[in-house]
Amino acid sequence: MSLANLRRLEAEAIHVLREVVATFSNPVVLYSIGKDSSVLLHLAMKAFFPAKPPFPFLHVDTRWKFREMIKFRDRMARELGFNLLVHTNQDGVDQGIGPFTHGSNLHTHVMKTIALRQALEKYGFDAALAGARRDEEKSRAKERMFSIRNAQHGWDPKRQRPEMWKTYNTRVGAGETMRVFPLSNWTEFDIWQYILQESIPIVQLYFAAPRPIVQRDGMLIMVDDERMPLDPGEEVADRMVRFRTLGCYPLTGAIDSEAATVPDILREMLTVRTSERLSRLIDTDEAGAMEKKKREGYF
Amino acid sequence: MSYLQSVPPHDLEAHLADHDSKSVLRFITCGSVDDGKSTLIGRLLVDAKLIFEDQLTNLGRVGSQAAANGEEIDLALLLDGLEAEREQGITIDVAYRYFATSKRKFIVADTPGHEEYTRNMVTGASTADLAVILIDSRQGILQQTRRHSYIASLLGIRHIILAVNKFDLVEFRQSVFDEIARDYRAFAKKLGFVSIQPIPISARFGDNVISASQNTPWYKGPSLLEYLETVQLDPPEAERSFRFPVQLVMRPNADFRGYAGQVASGRISVGEPVVVAKSGQRSTVKAIVSFDGNLATAAEGEAVTLVLADEVDASRGNMLVAPASRPFVADQFQAHVIWFDANPMLPGRSYILRTETDSVSATVTALKHQVNINSFTREAAKSLQMNEVGVCNISTQAPIAFDAYKDNRATGNFIFVDRVTNATVGAGMIDFPLRRADNVHWQATDVNKGARAAMKSQRPAVLWFTGLSGSGKSTIANALDRLLHARGKHTYMLDGDNVRHGLNRDLGFTEADRVENIRRIAEVAKLMADAGLIVLVSFISPFRGERRMARELMEEGEFIEIFVDTPLEECARRDPKGLYEKALAGKIANFTGVSSPYEVPENPELHLNTVEEDPIALALKIEAFLDRQMEDK
C-alpha cells in the first residue's frame, strides 16, 4: 500500500461517494461554493465518469454570501452541467433575519440550520454529502465518514456507529438521514495541493487582492454590499487581503496576504501560525459552539 | 497542522512532491482511563510545534480555570472535543489528528480507554499499523492494557509502542520500567506482535516524547517521536492476489457497462483475465476507465472502473479476482466476533451481515467459545455480552466471497447490523470457511408449493399470533381454526406450550433460548406453508427481531402478524394458568411482561382488542381479513 498521499485520499473519497449512490435512494451534495465543496464537486465528476454525478447539488443560500460566490456558483453549474438546487428559508427572509440585526448565532440557526432542514425535508433526501474535514475543528475530528442524524436532524455523539475498515453501515430507519463526509481525512494543506494538482476552479476571493475592509472585533470584514452598517469611527479602507474560508460575508474574516496564486497560497501556508477557522466568527461565539450547532442539525 | 515550517521552501514543487510521497503511518493510542493518552498526543503536537497559535490560546481560555488553581494547561483539551468529554475529563470517541514531520506523515486516532467505549477503540484500530499502548507506571499492566493489546492483535496491528507514562511519579526509576517491560513482553508473547518498543515517558513534562530526557540517563532507546518516524513497518509484501469487490455497476447508457470499486489487493492490467468469484465466470479486462483518461494498470487502493470483454453477471457484493488464486465462496464460516451492543449477541438471532460491499442475512449457528481477555483462555458461553470477543460459526442466507482476515484485512472483515435499530452491533474477522456446508444441497422437488396449495383450493398463510401470556392468543386461534376447518380449509395450529413438550423441550426461557425457540417454529411454519397449509402460530414471541426474521422467511404477503393486545393487568387478572401469580411472587424468572420485556408490534396486519370483543367475534374478523386477501390474489 504505497499510493501517494493525494491519490490515496482521492480514492477514499471516490469510494465513499460511490457507496452513497449504491446504498441510498435519494442523496444530495451540499454545495457551499467554498474550496472543499469545489474539491468534492470535482471528485464527484471523477467518481461516476463517464456518467455525470447521479445526484443534485444543493446550495443553502442565506442571502448573505459574498456576491462573487453566487456568480461563481451559477457559472460552475452552467459549465459542468450539474443539477443545482438553491434553497433559502423564506420565513427567515420575511422576518428580516440577518447577522447585523440578530447576531451570528440566530442568523446561522435560522438561515443555515433551519434552512438546511427545510430543504432536506422538502426533497426527501436520505443522505447529504458534504465537504467537512476532521482537521477543521475538534468536534469535527470526532465525526464519522457516515454520520447518522435522527428524524429531527440532530447529531448525538454518543449514538455514533463504530466505523471499521471501509465497511460502512449505511442503513437508516424511517425519518433518519445520513450525513456523509468523503473528505474527512483531508487537511487544509491537502485541499490546496489537490486544487493545484487538478487545476480545480475556485472563487477568486481565496486569492489576495485589494478589497474594501473594515476592522471590527479584531477581524477584517469585507464590505460586500450596502447592507453593512458602519459603527461611529469605523472606516472602510482598501487592504490587500484574501480569505481562508468562505461563508456569510459579515461573519467571515479576511487575512492580510500577498498570495495571488495557488502556489503562493501553499507557500504562505507553510509559515502560517493560525488555524483556518479562526476567521469564522460562528465557531468562537461560545465554548463548544460547533458541537452545539451540529446537535441542532448544522454541519 | 501538518504543514508548519519555519522557512518556506525554495522549490515549492519539489517540496510538494516530497511531501506527497512521504510514507504515512496510521497509529492509535490506547490504554486505560487516565493513563494520559490525550495528554500524550497533545504534548507531542505542542512540543513538535504542530499546533496553531489560536488553538493554544483557545486552550488557555478553556483551561484558564485550571491555570487559576495553579495547575498547568490540560493538554488533553486539545483533543477531547466533545462537551461530555470536557465535563467528565475522559475521551468518549475517537479523535483523528493529522500531522507531518520532515520524515513521515501521521494519522493518529486517539481512542477511548473506558471499557464502555471499546467499540470506538476498535474503530481506530481497524485501519492502524501501530498501537501506542499507555501504561501508568504506578499501576503496571491493567485489564484494559490486556484488552486493548488483544484487540489490537486481533485486528491485525503488528507493532506496539509501550509508553510507560507518568514516569515522573515513580522518580524515573529504571527498575519500574524494566519490570513493566518484562511483564508486558511475557503477557504479549501469545499475541504475535512483530515489534514491541517500551519507552519511559512523562507526557505531562515531555520526557522522552520528542527528545531524550535528562531524567532517564539509563534509557538508551529512541524518544516517542523518533521511533514513530523511523519504525520499519512490514516490508512490502510479496505481490498479493488481485481482489476487486464490486461496489457499483455503472450503466450510463446501453453501450457502457463498467464495474466500479476499489482494488482491495494486488493489481490488474488491461488484457489480463479475471473471474467472477461467486459464479466462476471468466472474462478479461478490456479497459480501466478513469476521468483522466484510460489506465493501463490499477493497483491496490485505487478506486477505478473496470470494463470487461464479456457480458458476465457480476453485481454489487460480488468480487472480480485473479483466476489462479480465488477467494472462498461459502455460506458458512468461522469468525472472531467483537460484540459492541448492550443487547447481547444471541446464537440463532438473525442479523444483517455486511462486508465491504455485500449485505446478507446471517445467524450465529454456534458460539464455540468466548476469549477471556486476561488469560486468553477459551471459556464456554451461551451469548456474547458487550465488549466480549467470541469465536463463532456463522451461517449466511446466501454465499459470500471472502478471504481469511489474516491474509486480507479488506476482504476478510464484516460487521453485524441489528435488524430493528440498524445499529452496528458487532465486528467480525473471518478465520476460514466451514466445509460441512458443501455436502448439503437443496433437493429440487417436482411437486411444488403451488401444486400442493392448488389441490387444497387455498392459499397458504402463516397467521402469527403474538401477545402476552394469557392475552387470549390460543383461544382466538382455536376458534379461527374451527371456523376454517368447517369451511374445508386445511390448517394446522402450532401452540407454544405444545411445541415445548416435543420439538423444543431442550429449550428454557433465557433470551437466547427464546430466540432459538422462535427460529425453530418459524422454520416449521415455513415447511407447513410449503405443504400448502394455513398455519396458525400462537406464540408470545416477545422480540421484534425474531418476528421480523419469521416474516422474512415467508413469501411476500404470506406472513400475517396478529397482535393480540391485552393489557398486562387484564392478563394477570385472567391468569388462566396461574403463571402471573407465580411470576409476580418472583418464582418464575424471565416471565414476559413481568421480568422480561415484550416488544409491541409496530405494524401488525391485524390489531385485536380482547377487552372489548370476545374471541369468536375476533376470529370472524380474521376470517374476513383472510377472505379479502384471497380475493386480492
Coordinates of N, CA, C and O in Angstrom, one line a residue, chain B residues 34-94:
Chain B
D34 N -7.4 7.6 32.1 CA -6.5 8.3 33.0 C -5.0 7.9 32.8 O -4.2 8.3 33.7
D35 N -4.7 7.2 31.8 CA -3.3 6.8 31.6 C -2.6 8.0 30.9 O -1.4 8.0 30.7
G36 N -3.4 8.9 30.3 CA -2.8 10.1 29.7 C -2.6 10.1 28.2 O -1.7 10.7 27.7
K37 N -3.6 9.4 27.6 CA -3.4 9.2 26.1 C -3.6 10.6 25.4 O -2.7 11.0 24.6
S38 N -4.7 11.3 25.7 CA -4.9 12.6 25.1 C -3.8 13.6 25.4 O -3.3 14.4 24.6
T39 N -3.3 13.5 26.7 CA -2.3 14.4 27.1 C -1.0 14.1 26.3 O -0.3 15.0 25.9
L40 N -0.7 12.8 26.1 CA 0.5 12.5 25.3 C 0.5 13.0 23.9 O 1.4 13.6 23.4
I41 N -0.7 12.9 23.2 CA -0.7 13.4 21.9 C -0.7 14.9 21.9 O 0.0 15.5 21.0
G42 N -1.4 15.5 22.8 CA -1.3 16.9 23.0 C 0.2 17.4 23.2 O 0.6 18.3 22.5
R43 N 0.9 16.7 24.0 CA 2.3 17.1 24.3 C 3.1 16.9 23.1 O 4.0 17.8 22.7
L44 N 2.9 15.8 22.4 CA 3.7 15.5 21.1 C 3.5 16.7 20.1 O 4.4 17.2 19.5
L45 N 2.2 17.1 20.0 CA 1.9 18.1 19.0 C 2.5 19.5 19.4 O 3.0 20.2 18.6
V46 N 2.3 19.8 20.7 CA 2.8 21.1 21.1 C 4.3 21.1 21.1 O 4.9 22.1 20.5
D47 N 5.0 20.1 21.6 CA 6.5 20.2 21.6 C 7.1 20.1 20.2 O 8.1 20.7 20.0
A48 N 6.4 19.4 19.3 CA 6.9 19.4 17.9 C 6.5 20.6 17.1 O 6.6 20.7 15.9
K49 N 5.8 21.5 17.8 CA 5.3 22.8 17.2 C 4.4 22.5 16.1 O 4.5 23.1 15.0
L50 N 3.4 21.6 16.3 CA 2.5 21.3 15.3 C 1.1 21.8 15.6 O 0.1 21.4 15.1
I51 N 1.0 22.7 16.5 CA -0.3 23.3 17.0 C -0.4 24.7 16.6 O 0.6 25.5 16.8
F52 N -1.5 25.2 16.1 CA -1.6 26.6 15.7 C -1.7 27.5 17.0 O -2.2 27.0 18.0
E53 N -1.3 28.7 16.8 CA -1.3 29.6 18.0 C -2.7 29.8 18.5 O -2.8 29.9 19.8
D54 N -3.7 30.0 17.7 CA -5.0 30.3 18.2 C -5.6 29.1 18.9 O -6.4 29.2 19.9
Q55 N -5.2 27.9 18.5 CA -5.7 26.7 19.2 C -5.0 26.6 20.6 O -5.7 26.3 21.5
L56 N -3.8 27.0 20.7 CA -3.1 27.1 22.0 C -3.8 28.1 22.9 O -4.0 27.9 24.1
T57 N -4.0 29.3 22.3 CA -4.6 30.4 23.1 C -6.0 30.0 23.6 O -6.4 30.2 24.7
N58 N -6.8 29.3 22.7 CA -8.1 28.9 23.0 C -8.1 27.9 24.1 O -8.9 27.8 25.0
L59 N -7.0 27.0 24.0 CA -6.8 26.0 25.1 C -6.6 26.7 26.4 O -7.1 26.3 27.5
G60 N -5.8 27.8 26.3 CA -5.6 28.6 27.5 C -6.9 29.1 28.1 O -7.0 29.1 29.3
R61 N -7.8 29.5 27.2 CA -9.1 30.1 27.7 C -9.9 29.0 28.4 O -10.4 29.2 29.5
V62 N -10.0 27.8 27.7 CA -10.8 26.7 28.3 C -10.1 26.3 29.6 O -10.8 25.9 30.6
G63 N -8.8 26.3 29.6 CA -8.1 25.7 30.7 C -7.7 26.8 31.8 O -7.0 26.5 32.7
S64 N -8.3 28.0 31.6 CA -7.9 29.1 32.5 C -8.3 28.8 33.9 O -7.6 29.3 34.9
Q65 N -9.3 28.0 34.1 CA -9.7 27.7 35.4 C -8.7 26.8 36.1 O -8.3 27.1 37.3
A66 N -8.1 25.9 35.3 CA -7.1 25.0 35.9 C -5.9 25.9 36.2 O -5.2 25.8 37.2
A67 N -5.6 26.9 35.3 CA -4.5 27.8 35.5 C -4.6 28.6 36.8 O -3.7 28.8 37.5
A68 N -5.9 29.0 37.0 CA -6.2 29.8 38.2 C -5.9 29.0 39.5 O -5.5 29.5 40.5
N69 N -6.0 27.7 39.4 CA -5.8 26.8 40.5 C -4.3 26.5 40.6 O -3.9 25.6 41.4
G70 N -3.5 27.1 39.8 CA -2.1 26.9 39.8 C -1.6 25.7 39.1 O -0.5 25.2 39.2
E71 N -2.5 25.1 38.3 CA -2.1 23.9 37.5 C -1.6 24.4 36.1 O -2.0 25.4 35.7
E72 N -0.9 23.5 35.4 CA -0.6 23.9 34.1 C -1.7 23.5 33.1 O -2.7 22.8 33.5
I73 N -1.7 24.0 31.9 CA -2.8 23.8 31.0 C -2.9 22.3 30.7 O -2.0 21.6 30.6
D74 N -4.2 21.9 30.6 CA -4.5 20.5 30.4 C -4.4 20.2 28.9 O -5.3 20.6 28.1
L75 N -3.4 19.5 28.5 CA -3.2 19.3 27.0 C -4.2 18.4 26.4 O -4.4 18.4 25.2
A76 N -4.9 17.6 27.3 CA -5.9 16.7 26.8 C -7.0 17.5 26.1 O -7.7 16.9 25.2
L77 N -7.2 18.7 26.5 CA -8.3 19.5 26.0 C -8.1 19.8 24.5 O -9.0 20.2 23.8
L78 N -6.9 19.6 24.0 CA -6.6 19.8 22.6 C -7.4 18.8 21.8 O -7.7 19.0 20.6
L79 N -7.6 17.6 22.3 CA -8.2 16.5 21.6 C -9.7 16.2 22.0 O -10.5 15.8 21.2
D80 N -9.9 16.3 23.3 CA -11.3 16.0 23.8 C -12.3 17.1 23.4 O -12.5 18.0 24.1
G81 N -12.8 16.9 22.2 CA -13.6 18.0 21.5 C -15.1 18.0 21.9 O -15.8 18.9 21.5
L82 N -15.5 17.0 22.6 CA -17.0 17.0 22.9 C -17.2 17.5 24.3 O -16.4 17.4 25.2
E83 N -18.4 18.1 24.5 CA -18.8 18.7 25.8 C -18.7 17.7 26.9 O -18.1 17.9 28.0
A84 N -19.3 16.5 26.6 CA -19.3 15.5 27.6 C -17.9 15.0 28.0 O -17.7 14.6 29.1
E85 N -17.0 15.1 27.1 CA -15.7 14.7 27.3 C -15.0 15.7 28.3 O -14.3 15.3 29.2
R86 N -15.3 17.0 28.0 CA -14.7 18.0 28.8 C -15.3 18.0 30.2 O -14.6 18.1 31.2
E87 N -16.6 17.7 30.3 CA -17.2 17.6 31.6 C -16.7 16.5 32.4 O -16.4 16.7 33.6
Q88 N -16.6 15.3 31.8 CA -16.2 14.1 32.6 C -14.7 13.9 32.6 O -14.2 13.0 33.3
G89 N -13.9 14.7 31.7 CA -12.5 14.5 31.7 C -12.1 13.2 31.1 O -11.0 12.7 31.5
I90 N -12.9 12.6 30.2 CA -12.5 11.4 29.6 C -12.7 11.5 28.1 O -13.4 12.4 27.6
T91 N -12.1 10.6 27.4 CA -12.3 10.5 25.9 C -13.4 9.5 25.6 O -13.3 8.4 26.1
I92 N -14.4 10.0 24.9 CA -15.5 9.1 24.6 C -15.3 8.6 23.2 O -15.5 7.4 22.9
D93 N -15.0 9.5 22.3 CA -14.9 9.0 20.9 C -13.6 9.2 20.3 O -12.8 10.0 20.8
V94 N -13.3 8.5 19.2 CA -12.1 8.6 18.5 C -11.9 10.1 18.0 O -12.8 10.6 17.4

